[in-house]
mmCIF file of C-alpha atoms in Angstrom:
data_model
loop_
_atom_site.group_PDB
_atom_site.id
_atom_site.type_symbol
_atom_site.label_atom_id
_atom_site.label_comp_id
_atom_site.label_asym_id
_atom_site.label_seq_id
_atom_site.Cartn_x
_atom_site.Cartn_y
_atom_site.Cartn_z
ATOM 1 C CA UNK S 1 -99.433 -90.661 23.863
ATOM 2 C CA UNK S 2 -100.087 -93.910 25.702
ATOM 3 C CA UNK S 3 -98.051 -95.896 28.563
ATOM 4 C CA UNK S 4 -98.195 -98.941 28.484
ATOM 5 C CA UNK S 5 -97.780 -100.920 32.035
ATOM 6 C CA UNK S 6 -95.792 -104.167 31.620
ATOM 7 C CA UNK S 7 -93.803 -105.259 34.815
ATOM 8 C CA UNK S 8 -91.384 -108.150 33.011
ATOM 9 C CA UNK S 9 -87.950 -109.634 33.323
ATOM 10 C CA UNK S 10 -85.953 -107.993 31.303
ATOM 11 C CA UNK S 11 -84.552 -111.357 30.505
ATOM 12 C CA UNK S 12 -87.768 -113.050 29.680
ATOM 13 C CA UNK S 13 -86.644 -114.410 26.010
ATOM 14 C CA UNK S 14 -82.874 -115.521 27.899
ATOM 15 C CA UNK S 15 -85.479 -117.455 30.422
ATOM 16 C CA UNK S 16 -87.796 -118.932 27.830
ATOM 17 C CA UNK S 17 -85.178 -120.303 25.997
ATOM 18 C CA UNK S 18 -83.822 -121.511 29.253
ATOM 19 C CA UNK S 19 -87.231 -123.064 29.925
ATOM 20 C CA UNK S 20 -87.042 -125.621 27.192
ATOM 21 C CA UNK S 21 -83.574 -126.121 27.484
ATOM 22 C CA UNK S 22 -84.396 -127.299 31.148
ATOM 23 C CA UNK S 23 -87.767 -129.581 30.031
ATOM 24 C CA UNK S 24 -84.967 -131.174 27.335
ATOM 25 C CA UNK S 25 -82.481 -132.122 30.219
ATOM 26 C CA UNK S 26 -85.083 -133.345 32.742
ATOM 27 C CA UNK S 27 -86.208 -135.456 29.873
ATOM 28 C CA UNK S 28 -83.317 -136.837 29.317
ATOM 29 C CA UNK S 29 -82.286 -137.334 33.720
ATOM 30 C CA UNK S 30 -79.219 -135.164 32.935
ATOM 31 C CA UNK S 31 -78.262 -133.143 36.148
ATOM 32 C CA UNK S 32 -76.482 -129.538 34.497
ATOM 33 C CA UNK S 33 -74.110 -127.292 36.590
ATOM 34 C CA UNK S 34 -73.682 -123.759 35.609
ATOM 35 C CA UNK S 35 -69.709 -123.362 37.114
ATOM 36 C CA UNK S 36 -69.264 -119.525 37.045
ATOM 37 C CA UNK S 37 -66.066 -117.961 38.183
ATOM 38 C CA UNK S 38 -63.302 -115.174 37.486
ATOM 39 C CA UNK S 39 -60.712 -115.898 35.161
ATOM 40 C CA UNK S 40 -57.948 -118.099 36.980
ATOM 41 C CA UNK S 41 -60.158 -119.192 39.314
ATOM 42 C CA UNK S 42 -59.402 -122.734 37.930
ATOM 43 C CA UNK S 43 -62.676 -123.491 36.716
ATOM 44 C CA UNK S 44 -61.363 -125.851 34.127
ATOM 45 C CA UNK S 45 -58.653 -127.659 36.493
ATOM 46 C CA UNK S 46 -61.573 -127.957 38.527
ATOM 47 C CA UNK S 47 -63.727 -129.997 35.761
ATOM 48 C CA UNK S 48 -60.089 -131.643 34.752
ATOM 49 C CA UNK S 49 -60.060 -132.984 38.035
ATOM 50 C CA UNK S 50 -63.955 -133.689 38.841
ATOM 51 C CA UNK S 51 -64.486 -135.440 35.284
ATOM 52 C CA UNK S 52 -61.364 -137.695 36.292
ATOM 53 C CA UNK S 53 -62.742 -138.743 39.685
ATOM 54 C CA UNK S 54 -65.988 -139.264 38.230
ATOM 55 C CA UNK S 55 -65.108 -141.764 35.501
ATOM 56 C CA UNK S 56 -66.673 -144.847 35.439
ATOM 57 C CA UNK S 57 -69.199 -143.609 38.098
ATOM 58 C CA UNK S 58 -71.726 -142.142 35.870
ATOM 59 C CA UNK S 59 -71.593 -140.247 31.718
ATOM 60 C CA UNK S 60 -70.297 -136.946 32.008
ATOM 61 C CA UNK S 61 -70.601 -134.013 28.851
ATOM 62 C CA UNK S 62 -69.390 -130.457 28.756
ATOM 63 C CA UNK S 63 -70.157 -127.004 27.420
ATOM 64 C CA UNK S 64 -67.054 -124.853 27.939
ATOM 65 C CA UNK S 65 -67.679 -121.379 27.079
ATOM 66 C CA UNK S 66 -64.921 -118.949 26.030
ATOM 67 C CA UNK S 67 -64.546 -115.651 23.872
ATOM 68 C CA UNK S 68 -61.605 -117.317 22.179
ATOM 69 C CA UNK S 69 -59.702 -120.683 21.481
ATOM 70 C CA UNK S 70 -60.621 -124.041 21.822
ATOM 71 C CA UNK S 71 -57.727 -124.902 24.278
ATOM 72 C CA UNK S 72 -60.475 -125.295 27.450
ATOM 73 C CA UNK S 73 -62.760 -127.770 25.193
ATOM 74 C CA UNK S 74 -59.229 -129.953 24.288
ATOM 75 C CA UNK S 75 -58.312 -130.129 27.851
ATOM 76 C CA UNK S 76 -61.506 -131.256 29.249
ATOM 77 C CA UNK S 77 -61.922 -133.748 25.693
ATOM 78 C CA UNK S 78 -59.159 -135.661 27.720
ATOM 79 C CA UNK S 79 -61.373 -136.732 30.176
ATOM 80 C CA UNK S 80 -64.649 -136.981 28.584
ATOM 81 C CA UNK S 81 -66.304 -137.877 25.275
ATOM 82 C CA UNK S 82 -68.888 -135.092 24.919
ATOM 83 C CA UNK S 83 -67.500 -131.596 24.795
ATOM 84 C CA UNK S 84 -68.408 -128.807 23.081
ATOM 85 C CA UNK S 85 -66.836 -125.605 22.857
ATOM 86 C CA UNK S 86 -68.770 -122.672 22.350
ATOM 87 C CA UNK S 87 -66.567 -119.059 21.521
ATOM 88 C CA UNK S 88 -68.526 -116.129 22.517
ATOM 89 C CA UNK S 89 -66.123 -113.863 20.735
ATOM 90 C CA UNK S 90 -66.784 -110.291 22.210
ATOM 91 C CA UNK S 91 -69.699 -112.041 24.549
ATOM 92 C CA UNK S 92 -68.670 -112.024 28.443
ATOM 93 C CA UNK S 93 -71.344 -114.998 29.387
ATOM 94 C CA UNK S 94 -73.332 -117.596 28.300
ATOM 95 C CA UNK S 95 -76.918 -117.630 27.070
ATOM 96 C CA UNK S 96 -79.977 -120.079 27.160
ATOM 97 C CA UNK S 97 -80.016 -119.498 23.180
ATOM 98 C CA UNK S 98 -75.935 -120.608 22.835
ATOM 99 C CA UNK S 99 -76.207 -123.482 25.307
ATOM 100 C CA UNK S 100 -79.329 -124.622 23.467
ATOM 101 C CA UNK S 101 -77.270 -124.350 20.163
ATOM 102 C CA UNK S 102 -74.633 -126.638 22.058
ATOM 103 C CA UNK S 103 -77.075 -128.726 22.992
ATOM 104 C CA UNK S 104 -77.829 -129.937 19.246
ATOM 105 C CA UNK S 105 -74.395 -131.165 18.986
ATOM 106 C CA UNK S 106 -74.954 -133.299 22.260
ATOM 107 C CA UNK S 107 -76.369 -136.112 22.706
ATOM 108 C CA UNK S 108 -77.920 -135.253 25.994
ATOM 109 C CA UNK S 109 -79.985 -138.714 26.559
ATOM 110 C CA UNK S 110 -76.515 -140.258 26.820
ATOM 111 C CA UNK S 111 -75.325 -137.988 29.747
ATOM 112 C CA UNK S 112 -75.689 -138.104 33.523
ATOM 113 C CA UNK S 113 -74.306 -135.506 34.127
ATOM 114 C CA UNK S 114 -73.762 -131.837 32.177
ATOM 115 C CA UNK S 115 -71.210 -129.340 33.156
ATOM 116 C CA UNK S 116 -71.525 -125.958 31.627
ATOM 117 C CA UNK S 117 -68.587 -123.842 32.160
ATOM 118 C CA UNK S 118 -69.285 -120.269 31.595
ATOM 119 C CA UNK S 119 -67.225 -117.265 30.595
ATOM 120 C CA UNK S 120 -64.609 -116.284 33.394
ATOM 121 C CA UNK S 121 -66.162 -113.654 34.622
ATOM 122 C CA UNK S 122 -68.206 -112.721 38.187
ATOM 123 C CA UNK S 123 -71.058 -110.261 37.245
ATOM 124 C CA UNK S 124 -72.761 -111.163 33.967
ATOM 125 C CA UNK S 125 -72.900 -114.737 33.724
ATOM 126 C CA UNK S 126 -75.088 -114.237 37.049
ATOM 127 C CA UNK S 127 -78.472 -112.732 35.060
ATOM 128 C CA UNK S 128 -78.514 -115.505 32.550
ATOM 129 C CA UNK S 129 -80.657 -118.721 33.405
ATOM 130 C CA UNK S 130 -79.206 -121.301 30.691
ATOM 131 C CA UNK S 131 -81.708 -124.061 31.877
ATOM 132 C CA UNK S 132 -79.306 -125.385 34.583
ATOM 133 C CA UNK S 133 -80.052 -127.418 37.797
ATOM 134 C CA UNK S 134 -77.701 -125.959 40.255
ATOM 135 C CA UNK S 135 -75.675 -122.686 39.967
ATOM 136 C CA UNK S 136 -71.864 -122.951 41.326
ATOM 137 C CA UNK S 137 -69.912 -120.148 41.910
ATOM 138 C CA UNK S 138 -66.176 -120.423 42.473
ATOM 139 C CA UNK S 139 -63.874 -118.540 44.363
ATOM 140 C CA UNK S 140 -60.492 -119.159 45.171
ATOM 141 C CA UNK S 141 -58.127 -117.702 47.416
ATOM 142 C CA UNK S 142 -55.310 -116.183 45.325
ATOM 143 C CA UNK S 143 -57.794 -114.052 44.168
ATOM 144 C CA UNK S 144 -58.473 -112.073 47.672
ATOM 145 C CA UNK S 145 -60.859 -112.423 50.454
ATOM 146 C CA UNK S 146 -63.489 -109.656 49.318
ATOM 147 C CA UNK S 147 -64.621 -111.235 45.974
ATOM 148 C CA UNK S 148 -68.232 -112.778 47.870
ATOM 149 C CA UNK S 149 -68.718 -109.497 49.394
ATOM 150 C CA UNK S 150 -67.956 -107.368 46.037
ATOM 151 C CA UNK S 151 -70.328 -109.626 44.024
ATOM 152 C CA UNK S 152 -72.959 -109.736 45.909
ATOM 153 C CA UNK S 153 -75.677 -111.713 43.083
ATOM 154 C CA UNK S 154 -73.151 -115.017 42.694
ATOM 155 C CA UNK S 155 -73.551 -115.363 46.819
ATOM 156 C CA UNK S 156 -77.018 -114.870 46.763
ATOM 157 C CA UNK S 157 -78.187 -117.108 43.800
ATOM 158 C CA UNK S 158 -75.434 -120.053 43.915
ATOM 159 C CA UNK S 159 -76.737 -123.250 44.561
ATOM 160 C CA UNK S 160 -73.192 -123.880 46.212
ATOM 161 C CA UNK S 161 -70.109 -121.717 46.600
ATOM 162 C CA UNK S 162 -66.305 -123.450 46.205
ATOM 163 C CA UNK S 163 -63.857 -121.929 47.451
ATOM 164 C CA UNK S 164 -60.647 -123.202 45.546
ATOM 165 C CA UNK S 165 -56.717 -123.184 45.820
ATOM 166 C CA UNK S 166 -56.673 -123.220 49.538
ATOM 167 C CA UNK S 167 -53.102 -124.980 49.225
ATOM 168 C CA UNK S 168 -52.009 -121.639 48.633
ATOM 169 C CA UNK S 169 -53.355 -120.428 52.038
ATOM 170 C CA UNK S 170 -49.789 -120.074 53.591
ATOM 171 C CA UNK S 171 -48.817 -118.012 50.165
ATOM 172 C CA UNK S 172 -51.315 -115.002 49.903
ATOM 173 C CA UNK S 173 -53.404 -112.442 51.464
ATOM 174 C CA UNK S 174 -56.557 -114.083 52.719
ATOM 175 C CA UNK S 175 -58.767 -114.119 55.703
ATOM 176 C CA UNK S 176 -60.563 -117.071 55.405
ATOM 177 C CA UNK S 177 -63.032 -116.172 58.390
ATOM 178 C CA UNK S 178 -63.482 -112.270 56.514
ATOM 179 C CA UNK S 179 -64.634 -114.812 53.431
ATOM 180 C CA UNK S 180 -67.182 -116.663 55.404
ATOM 181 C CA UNK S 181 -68.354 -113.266 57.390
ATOM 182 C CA UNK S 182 -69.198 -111.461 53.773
ATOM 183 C CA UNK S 183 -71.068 -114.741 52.415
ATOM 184 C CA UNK S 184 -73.345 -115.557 55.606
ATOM 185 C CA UNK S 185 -74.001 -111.732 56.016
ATOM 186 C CA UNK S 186 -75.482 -112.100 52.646
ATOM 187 C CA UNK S 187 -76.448 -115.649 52.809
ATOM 188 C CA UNK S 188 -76.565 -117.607 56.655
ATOM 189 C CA UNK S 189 -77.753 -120.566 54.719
ATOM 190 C CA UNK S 190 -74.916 -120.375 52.157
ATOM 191 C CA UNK S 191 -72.721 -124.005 51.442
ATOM 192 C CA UNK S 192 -69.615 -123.288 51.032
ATOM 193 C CA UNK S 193 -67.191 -125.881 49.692
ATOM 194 C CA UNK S 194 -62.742 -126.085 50.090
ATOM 195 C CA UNK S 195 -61.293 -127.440 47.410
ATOM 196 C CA UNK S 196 -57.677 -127.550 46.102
ATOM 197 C CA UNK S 197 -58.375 -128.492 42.464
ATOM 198 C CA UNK S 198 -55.151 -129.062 41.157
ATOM 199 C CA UNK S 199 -53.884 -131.459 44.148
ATOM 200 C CA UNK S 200 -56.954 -133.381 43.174
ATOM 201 C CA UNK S 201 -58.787 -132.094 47.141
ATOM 202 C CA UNK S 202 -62.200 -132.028 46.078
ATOM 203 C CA UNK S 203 -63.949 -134.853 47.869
ATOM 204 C CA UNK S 204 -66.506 -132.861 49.182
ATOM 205 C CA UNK S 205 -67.150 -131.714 46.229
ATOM 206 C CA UNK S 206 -67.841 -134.921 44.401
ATOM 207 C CA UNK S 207 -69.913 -135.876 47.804
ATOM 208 C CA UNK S 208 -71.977 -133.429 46.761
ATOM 209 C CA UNK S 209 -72.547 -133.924 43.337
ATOM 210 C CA UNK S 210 -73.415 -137.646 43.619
ATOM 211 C CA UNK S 211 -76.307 -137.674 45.283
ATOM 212 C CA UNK S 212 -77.787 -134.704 42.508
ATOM 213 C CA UNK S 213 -76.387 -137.052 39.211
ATOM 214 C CA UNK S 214 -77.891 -140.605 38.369
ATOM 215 C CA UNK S 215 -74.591 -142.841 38.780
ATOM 216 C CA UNK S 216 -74.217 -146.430 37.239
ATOM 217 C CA UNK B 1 -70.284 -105.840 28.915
ATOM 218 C CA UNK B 2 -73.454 -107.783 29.181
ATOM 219 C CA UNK B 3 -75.543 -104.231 28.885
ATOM 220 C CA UNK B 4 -75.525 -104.822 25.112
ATOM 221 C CA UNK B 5 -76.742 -108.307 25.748
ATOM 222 C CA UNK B 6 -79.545 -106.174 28.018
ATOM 223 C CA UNK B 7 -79.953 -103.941 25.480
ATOM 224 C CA UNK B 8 -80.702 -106.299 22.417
ATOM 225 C CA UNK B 9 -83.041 -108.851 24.861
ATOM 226 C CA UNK B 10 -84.902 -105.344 26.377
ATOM 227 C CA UNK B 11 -85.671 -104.486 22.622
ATOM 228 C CA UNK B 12 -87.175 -108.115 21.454
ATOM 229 C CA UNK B 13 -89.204 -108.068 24.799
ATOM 230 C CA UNK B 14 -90.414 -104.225 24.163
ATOM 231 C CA UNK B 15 -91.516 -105.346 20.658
ATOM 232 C CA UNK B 16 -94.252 -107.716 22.020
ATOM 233 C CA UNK B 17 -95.317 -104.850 23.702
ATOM 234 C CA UNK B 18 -95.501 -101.857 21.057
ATOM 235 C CA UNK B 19 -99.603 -102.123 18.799
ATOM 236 C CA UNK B 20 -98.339 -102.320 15.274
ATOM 237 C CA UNK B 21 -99.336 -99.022 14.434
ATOM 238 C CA UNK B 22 -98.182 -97.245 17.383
ATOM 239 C CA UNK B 23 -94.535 -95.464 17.466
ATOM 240 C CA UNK B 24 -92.525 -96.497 20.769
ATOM 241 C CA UNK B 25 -91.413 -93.556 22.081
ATOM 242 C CA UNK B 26 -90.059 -94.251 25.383
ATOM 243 C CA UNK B 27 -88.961 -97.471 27.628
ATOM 244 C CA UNK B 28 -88.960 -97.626 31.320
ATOM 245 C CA UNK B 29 -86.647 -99.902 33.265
ATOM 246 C CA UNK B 30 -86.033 -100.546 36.875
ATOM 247 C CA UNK B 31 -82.365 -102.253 37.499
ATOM 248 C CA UNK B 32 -81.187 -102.724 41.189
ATOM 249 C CA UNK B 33 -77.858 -102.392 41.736
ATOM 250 C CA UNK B 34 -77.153 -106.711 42.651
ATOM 251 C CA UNK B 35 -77.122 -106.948 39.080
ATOM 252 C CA UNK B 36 -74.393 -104.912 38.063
ATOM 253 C CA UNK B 37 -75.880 -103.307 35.069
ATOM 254 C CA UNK B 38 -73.924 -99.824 34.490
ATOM 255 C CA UNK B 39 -76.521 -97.274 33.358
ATOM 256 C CA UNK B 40 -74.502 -94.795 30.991
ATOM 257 C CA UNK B 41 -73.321 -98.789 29.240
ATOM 258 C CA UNK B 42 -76.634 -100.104 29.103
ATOM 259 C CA UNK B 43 -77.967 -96.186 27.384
ATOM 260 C CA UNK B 44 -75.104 -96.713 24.902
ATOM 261 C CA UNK B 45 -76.097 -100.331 24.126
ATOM 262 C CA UNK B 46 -79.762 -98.754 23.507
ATOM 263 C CA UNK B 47 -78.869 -96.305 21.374
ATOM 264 C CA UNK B 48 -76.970 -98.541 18.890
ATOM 265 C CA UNK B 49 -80.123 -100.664 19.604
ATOM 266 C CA UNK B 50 -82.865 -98.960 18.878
ATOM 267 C CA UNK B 51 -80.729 -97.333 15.999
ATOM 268 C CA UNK B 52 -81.305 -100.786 13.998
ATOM 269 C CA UNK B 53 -85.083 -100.771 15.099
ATOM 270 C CA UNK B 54 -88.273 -98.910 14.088
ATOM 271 C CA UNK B 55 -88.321 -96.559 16.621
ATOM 272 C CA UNK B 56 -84.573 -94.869 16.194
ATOM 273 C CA UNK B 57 -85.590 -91.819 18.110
ATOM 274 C CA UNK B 58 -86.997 -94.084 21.480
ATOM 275 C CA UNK B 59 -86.027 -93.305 24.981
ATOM 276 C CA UNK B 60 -84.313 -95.285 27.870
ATOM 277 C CA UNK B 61 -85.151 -94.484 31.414
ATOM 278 C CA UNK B 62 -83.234 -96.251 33.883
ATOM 279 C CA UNK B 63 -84.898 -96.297 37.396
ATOM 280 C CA UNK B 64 -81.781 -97.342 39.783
ATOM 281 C CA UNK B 65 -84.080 -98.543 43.087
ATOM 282 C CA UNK B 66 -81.354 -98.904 46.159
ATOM 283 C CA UNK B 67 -80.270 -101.465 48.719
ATOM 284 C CA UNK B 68 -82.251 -102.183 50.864
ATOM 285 C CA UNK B 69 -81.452 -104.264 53.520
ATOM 286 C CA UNK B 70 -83.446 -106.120 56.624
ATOM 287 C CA UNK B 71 -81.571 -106.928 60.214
ATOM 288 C CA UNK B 72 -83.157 -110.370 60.980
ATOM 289 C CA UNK B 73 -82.140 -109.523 64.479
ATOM 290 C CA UNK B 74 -83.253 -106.525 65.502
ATOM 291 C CA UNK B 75 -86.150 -105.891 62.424
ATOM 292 C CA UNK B 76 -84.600 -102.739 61.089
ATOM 293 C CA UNK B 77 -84.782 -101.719 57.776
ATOM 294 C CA UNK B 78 -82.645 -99.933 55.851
ATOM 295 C CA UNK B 79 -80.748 -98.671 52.381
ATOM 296 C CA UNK B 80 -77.464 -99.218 52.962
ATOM 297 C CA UNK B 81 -74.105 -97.388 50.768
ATOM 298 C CA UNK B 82 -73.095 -101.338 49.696
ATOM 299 C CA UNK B 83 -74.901 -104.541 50.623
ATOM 300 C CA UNK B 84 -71.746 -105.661 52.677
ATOM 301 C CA UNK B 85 -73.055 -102.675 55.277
ATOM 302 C CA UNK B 86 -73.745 -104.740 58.642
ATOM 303 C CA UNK B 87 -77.009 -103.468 61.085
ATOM 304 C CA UNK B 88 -76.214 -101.169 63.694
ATOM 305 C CA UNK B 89 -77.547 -103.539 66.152
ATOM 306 C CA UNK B 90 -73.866 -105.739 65.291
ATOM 307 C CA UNK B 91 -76.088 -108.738 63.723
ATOM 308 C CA UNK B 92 -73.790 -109.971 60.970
ATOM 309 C CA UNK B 93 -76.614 -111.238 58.787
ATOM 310 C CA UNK B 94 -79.299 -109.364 56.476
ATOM 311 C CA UNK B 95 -81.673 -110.147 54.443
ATOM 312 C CA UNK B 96 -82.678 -108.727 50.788
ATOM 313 C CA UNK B 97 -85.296 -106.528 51.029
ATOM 314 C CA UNK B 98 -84.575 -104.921 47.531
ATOM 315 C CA UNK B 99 -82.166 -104.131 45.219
ATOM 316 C CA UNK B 100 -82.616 -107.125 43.263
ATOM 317 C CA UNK B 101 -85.337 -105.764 41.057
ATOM 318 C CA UNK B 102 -84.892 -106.135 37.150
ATOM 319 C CA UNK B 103 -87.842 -105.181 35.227
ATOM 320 C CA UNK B 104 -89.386 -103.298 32.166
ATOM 321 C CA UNK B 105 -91.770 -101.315 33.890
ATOM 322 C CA UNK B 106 -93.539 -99.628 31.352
ATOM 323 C CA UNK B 107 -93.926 -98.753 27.502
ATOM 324 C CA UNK B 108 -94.173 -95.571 26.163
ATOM 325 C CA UNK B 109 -96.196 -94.944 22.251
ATOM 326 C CA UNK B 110 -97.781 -92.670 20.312
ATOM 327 C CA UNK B 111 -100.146 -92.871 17.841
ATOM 328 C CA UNK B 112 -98.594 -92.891 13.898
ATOM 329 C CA UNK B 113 -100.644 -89.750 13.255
ATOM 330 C CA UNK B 114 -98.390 -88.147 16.150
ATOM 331 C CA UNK B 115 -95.630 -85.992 14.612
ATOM 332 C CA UNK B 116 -92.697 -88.066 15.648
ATOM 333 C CA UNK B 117 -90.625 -85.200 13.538
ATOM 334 C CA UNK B 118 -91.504 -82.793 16.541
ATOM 335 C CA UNK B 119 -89.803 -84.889 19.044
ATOM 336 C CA UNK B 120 -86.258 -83.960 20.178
ATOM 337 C CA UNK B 121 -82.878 -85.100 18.164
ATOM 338 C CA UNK B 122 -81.217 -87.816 19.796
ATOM 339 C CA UNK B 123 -77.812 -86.449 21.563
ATOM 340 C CA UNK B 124 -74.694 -87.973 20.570
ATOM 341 C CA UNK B 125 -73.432 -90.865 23.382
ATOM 342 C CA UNK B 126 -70.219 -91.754 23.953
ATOM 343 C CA UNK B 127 -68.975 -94.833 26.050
ATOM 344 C CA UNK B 128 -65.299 -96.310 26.647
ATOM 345 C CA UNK B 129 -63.542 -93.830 23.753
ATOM 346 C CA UNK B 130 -66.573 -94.445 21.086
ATOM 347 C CA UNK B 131 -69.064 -92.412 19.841
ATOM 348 C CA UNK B 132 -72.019 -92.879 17.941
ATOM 349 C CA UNK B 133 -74.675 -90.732 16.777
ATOM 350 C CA UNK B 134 -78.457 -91.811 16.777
#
């Protein structure tokens, strides 16, 4: 009997994958966001709202992944040219080998800008580079005040953290300064962004995209 | 349920791993608890695994290192029940001192001319109402 010492990333294959995926969009000057958040979290009222603001201002593409139904990819098709739905059936995230599969039915050299929106879901999406730029995870305020604190990876590897629906402050449970004490526990450092999707409040938002996409 | 996802990417990395005329007898992983990988789901997703692969009979050992948390403030270092757990000294902020590991730590093999038919039957998992045997 022999043991064999390794000392890998579990994920190494999911991050190879992810490697070229990432040479193929710096090729091409495509800035990709990774938008992970739960179900209802109004991930795809958020890109409803973001590709509309952004029109005319630079190319925009999407990957919307779901385990069923096309109905994301034919909202979001309103907006912009390049989408492609990708259904993950019993699959609960995304993977550098599924986005790269999207990919071929892109054509990425044509796109400023590259949303991928992931499976609703808080935990696995997390472990899975897909060859992204920036990592966004979204929160919003119907869904309680202890989500940051109860997943604890999306706070600490987000390139940005939005925090959406607060129209609704006046309507649910939810301490806004609890919120911000679980994230900068975790994170002092950590952006966090209000947004109200769906009344179209997401300014800072696009003020911070900008500056990351090539505009025209 | 990303454990099966775990499982199936532990498996293709293990392969590179395992001399082609060696039997893999058992894996070692280390998984800290930021990732939310449930142990007794990711040992189901191995067994149906490695039930498809060469080595039907190989083990999973999941090492489960803790929190461990750093008080910017004060220094202190500690392993903490949950990672929202604030330092006694009242600082609000930590840092990640560990907890955050996710590795294959080491491969297990024997040699073909080992009697693999000596080594123990599988037992029979069960996870969220299924069952299968190995």
């Amino acid at each position: 009997m022999k043991t064999i010492p390794v000392v890998e990333n579990v994920l190494k294959l999911n991050d190879e994958v992810a490697l070229l995926n990432r040479r193929q969009f710096t090729q091409a000057g495509v800035f990709v966001v990774d938008l992970i958040g739960a179900p209802g979290s109004g991930k795809t009222a958020l890109l409803e709202a973001t590709l509309k603001a952004l029109a005319g201002r630079c190319r925009t593409g999407v990957i919307v992944g779901d385990p069923a139904t096309s109905r994301d990819g034919e909202r979001l098709g309103r907006y912009c040219e390049q989408v492609v739905q990708v259904n993950t059936g019993h699959g609960c995230h995304l993977d550098a080998n599924q986005v790269r599969q999207a990919m071929g039915r892109l054509n990425v050299t044509d796109l400023d800008l590259l949303f991928i929106e992931n499976v609703g879901n808080l935990i696995c999406p997390v472990g899975f580079d897909l060859g992204q730029n920036a990592k966004v995870g979204l929160f919003s305020v119907s869904e309680g005040d202890d989500k940051a604190a109860k997943h604890p990876h999306l706070v600490l590897t987000a390139d940005v953290l939005l925090l959406n629906k607060i129209d609704l402050l006046a309507y649910v449970s939810f301490s806004r300064d609890r919120f911000m004490e679980d994230i900068r526990h975790l994170r002092a450092d950590a952006e966090v962004i209000e947004l109200a999707a769906s009344k179209g409040l997401i300014k800072a938002w696009i003020d911070w995209l900008l500056p990351r996409c090539r505009t025209r | 349920m990303h454990e099966m996802s775990l499982a199936v990417d532990l498996m293709e990395l293990v392969k590179r791993y395992v001399p082609p005329s060696a039997y893999l007898m058992t894996v070692t992983v280390r998984i800290g608890p930021m990732h939310g990988v449930v142990a007794e789901a990711l040992q189901w997703a191995w067994s149906a695994v490695r039930g498809q692969s060469a080595w039907p009979q190989a083990k999973l050992v999941i090492e489960t290192p803790p929190w461990r948390l750093s008080c910017p403030r004060c220094g202190r270092l500690w392993e903490p029940a949950t990672v929202d757990e604030h330092c006694t000294c009242g600082s609000v902020h930590a840092d990640i001192e560990g907890g955050d590991e996710f590795a294959l730590v080491s491969v297990e093999v024997a040699d073909s001319d080992e009697s693999v038919e000596n080594q123990p039957r599988p037992e029979v998992v069960g996870h969220c109402g299924l069952a299968t045997v190995v």
